[in-house]
Tab-separated table of C-alpha atoms in Angstrom:
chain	number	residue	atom	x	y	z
A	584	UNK	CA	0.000	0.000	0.000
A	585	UNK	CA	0.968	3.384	-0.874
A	586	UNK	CA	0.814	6.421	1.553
A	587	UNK	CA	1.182	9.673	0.057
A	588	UNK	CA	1.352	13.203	1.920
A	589	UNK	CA	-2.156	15.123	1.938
A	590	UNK	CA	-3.119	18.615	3.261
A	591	UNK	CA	-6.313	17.249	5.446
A	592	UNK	CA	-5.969	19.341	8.635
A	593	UNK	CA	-4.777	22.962	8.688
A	594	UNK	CA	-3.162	21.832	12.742
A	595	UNK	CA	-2.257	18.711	11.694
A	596	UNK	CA	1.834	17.977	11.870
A	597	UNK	CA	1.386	14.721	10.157
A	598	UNK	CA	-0.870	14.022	7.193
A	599	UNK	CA	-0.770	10.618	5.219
A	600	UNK	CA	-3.082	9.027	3.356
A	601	UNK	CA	-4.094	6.378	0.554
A	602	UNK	CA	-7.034	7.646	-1.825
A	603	UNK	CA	-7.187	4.203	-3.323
A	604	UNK	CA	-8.273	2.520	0.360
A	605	UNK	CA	-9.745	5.625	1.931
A	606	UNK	CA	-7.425	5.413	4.649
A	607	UNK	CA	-5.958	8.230	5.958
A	608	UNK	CA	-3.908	9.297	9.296
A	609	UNK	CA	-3.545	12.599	11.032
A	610	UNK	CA	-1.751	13.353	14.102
A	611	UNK	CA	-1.992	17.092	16.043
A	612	UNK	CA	0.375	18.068	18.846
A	613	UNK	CA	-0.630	20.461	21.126
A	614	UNK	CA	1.807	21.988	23.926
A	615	UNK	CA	0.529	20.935	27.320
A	616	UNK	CA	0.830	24.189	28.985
A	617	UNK	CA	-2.158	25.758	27.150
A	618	UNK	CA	-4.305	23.213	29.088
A	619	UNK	CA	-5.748	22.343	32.574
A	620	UNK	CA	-7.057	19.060	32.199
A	621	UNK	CA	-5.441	15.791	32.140
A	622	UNK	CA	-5.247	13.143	29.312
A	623	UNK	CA	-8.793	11.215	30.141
A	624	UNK	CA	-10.064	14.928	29.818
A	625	UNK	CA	-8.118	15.953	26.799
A	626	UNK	CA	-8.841	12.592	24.783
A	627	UNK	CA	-12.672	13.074	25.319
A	628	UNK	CA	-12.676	16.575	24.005
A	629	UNK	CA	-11.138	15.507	21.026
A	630	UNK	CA	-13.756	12.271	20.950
A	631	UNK	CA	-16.684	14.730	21.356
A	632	UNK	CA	-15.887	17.246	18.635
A	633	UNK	CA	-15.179	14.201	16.282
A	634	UNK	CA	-18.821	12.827	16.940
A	635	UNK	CA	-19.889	16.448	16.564
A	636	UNK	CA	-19.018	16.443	12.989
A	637	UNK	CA	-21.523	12.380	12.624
A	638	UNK	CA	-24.796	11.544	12.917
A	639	UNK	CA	-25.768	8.016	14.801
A	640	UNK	CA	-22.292	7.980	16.236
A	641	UNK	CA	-20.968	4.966	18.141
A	642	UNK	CA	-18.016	4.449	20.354
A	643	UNK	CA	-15.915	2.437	22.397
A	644	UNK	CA	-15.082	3.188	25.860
A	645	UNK	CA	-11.355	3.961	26.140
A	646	UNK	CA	-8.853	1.483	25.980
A	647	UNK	CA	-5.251	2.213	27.844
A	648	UNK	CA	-2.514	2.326	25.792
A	649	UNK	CA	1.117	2.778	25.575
A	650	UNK	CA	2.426	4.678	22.432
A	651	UNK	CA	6.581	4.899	21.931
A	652	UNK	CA	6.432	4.822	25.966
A	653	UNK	CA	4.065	6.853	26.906
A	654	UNK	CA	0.279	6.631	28.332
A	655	UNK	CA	-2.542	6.932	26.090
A	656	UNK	CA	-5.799	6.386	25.332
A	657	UNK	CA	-7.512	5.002	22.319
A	658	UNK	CA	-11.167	4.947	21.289
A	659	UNK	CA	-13.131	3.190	18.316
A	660	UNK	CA	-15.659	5.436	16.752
A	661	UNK	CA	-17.952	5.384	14.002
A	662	UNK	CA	-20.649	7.564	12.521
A	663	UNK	CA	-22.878	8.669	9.718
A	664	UNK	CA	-20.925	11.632	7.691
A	665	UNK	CA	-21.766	13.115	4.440
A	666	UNK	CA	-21.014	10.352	1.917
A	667	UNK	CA	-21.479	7.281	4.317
A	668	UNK	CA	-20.314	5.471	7.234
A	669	UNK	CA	-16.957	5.951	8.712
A	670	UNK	CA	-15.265	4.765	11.332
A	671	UNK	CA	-11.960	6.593	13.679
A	672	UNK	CA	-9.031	4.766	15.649
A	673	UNK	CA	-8.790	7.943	17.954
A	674	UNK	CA	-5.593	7.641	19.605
A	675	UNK	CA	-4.712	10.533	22.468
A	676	UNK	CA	-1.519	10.341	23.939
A	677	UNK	CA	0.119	11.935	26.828
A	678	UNK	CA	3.678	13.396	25.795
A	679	UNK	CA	6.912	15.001	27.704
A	680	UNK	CA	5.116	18.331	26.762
A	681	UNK	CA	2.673	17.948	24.185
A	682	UNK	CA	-0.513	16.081	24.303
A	683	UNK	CA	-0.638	14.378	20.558
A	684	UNK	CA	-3.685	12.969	19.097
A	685	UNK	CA	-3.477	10.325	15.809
A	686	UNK	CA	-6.551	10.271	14.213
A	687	UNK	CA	-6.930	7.093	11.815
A	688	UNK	CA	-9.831	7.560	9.321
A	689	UNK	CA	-11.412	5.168	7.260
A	690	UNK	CA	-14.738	3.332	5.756
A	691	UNK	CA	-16.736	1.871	8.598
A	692	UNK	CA	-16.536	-1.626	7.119
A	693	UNK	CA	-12.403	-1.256	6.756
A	694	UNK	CA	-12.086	0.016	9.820
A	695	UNK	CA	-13.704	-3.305	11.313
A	696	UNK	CA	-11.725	-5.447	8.889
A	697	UNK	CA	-8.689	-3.564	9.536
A	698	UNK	CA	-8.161	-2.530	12.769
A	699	UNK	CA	-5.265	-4.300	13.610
A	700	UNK	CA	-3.181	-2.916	11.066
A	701	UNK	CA	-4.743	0.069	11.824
A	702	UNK	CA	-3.832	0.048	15.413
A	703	UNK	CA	-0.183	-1.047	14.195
A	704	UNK	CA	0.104	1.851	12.031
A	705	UNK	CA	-0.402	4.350	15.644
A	706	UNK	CA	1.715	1.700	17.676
A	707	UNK	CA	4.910	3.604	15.173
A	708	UNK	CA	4.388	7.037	16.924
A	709	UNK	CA	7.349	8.343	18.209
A	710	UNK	CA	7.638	12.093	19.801
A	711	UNK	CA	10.609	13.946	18.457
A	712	UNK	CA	10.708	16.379	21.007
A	713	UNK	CA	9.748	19.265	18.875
């Protein structure tokens, strides 16, 4: 499979994706001093203004993770959006001194068939200390 750089997020710092599977990755990085809340806190604001964008949205309760070392928390999502069904590997993780979020977006029905490459494809995250 072929990833190829995209423009899909004007905050993203990462943007990959593959047209010809509809998959597509984006990962934000947000210093931690511009916020007051902790990760649990953090990750569900991001999972909330996701589902604000669907209709009939479903989701998983959060799974703990560890990403490159660090804590995290991952969600399964999925939801009615113009154009069909899709479904979100919603990753937040909990950084030296950013709070980074990977966002893997797909088809509903790849996202089911997929999701352990999916979930392999956020296990690579490494900070960089940026």
């Amino acid at each position: 499979m072929t990833w190829s750089r995209m423009e899909l997020s004007d905050s993203a710092v990462v943007e990959v994706g593959t047209d010809r599977y509809a998959e597509y990755v984006i990962v934000m990085s947000e210093d931690k001093r511009q916020f007051t809340e902790d990760i649990g806190e953090y990750a569900e604001d991001w999972v909330e203004a996701i589902a604000g964008e669907a209709r009939r949205v479903r989701k998983s309760k959060p799974r703990r993770v560890t990403i490159g070392g660090m804590p995290g928390l991952q969600y399964d999502m999925q939801g009615d959006v113009e154009g069909g069904r899709v479904g979100w590997v919603l990753t937040s993780i909990d950084g030296a001194a950013h709070y980074h979020n990977i966002v893997v977006t797909t088809t509903a029905s790849r996202v089911q068939a997929n999701s352990r490459r999916l979930r392999a494809i956020v296990a690579t995250f490494r900070e960089t200390g940026r």
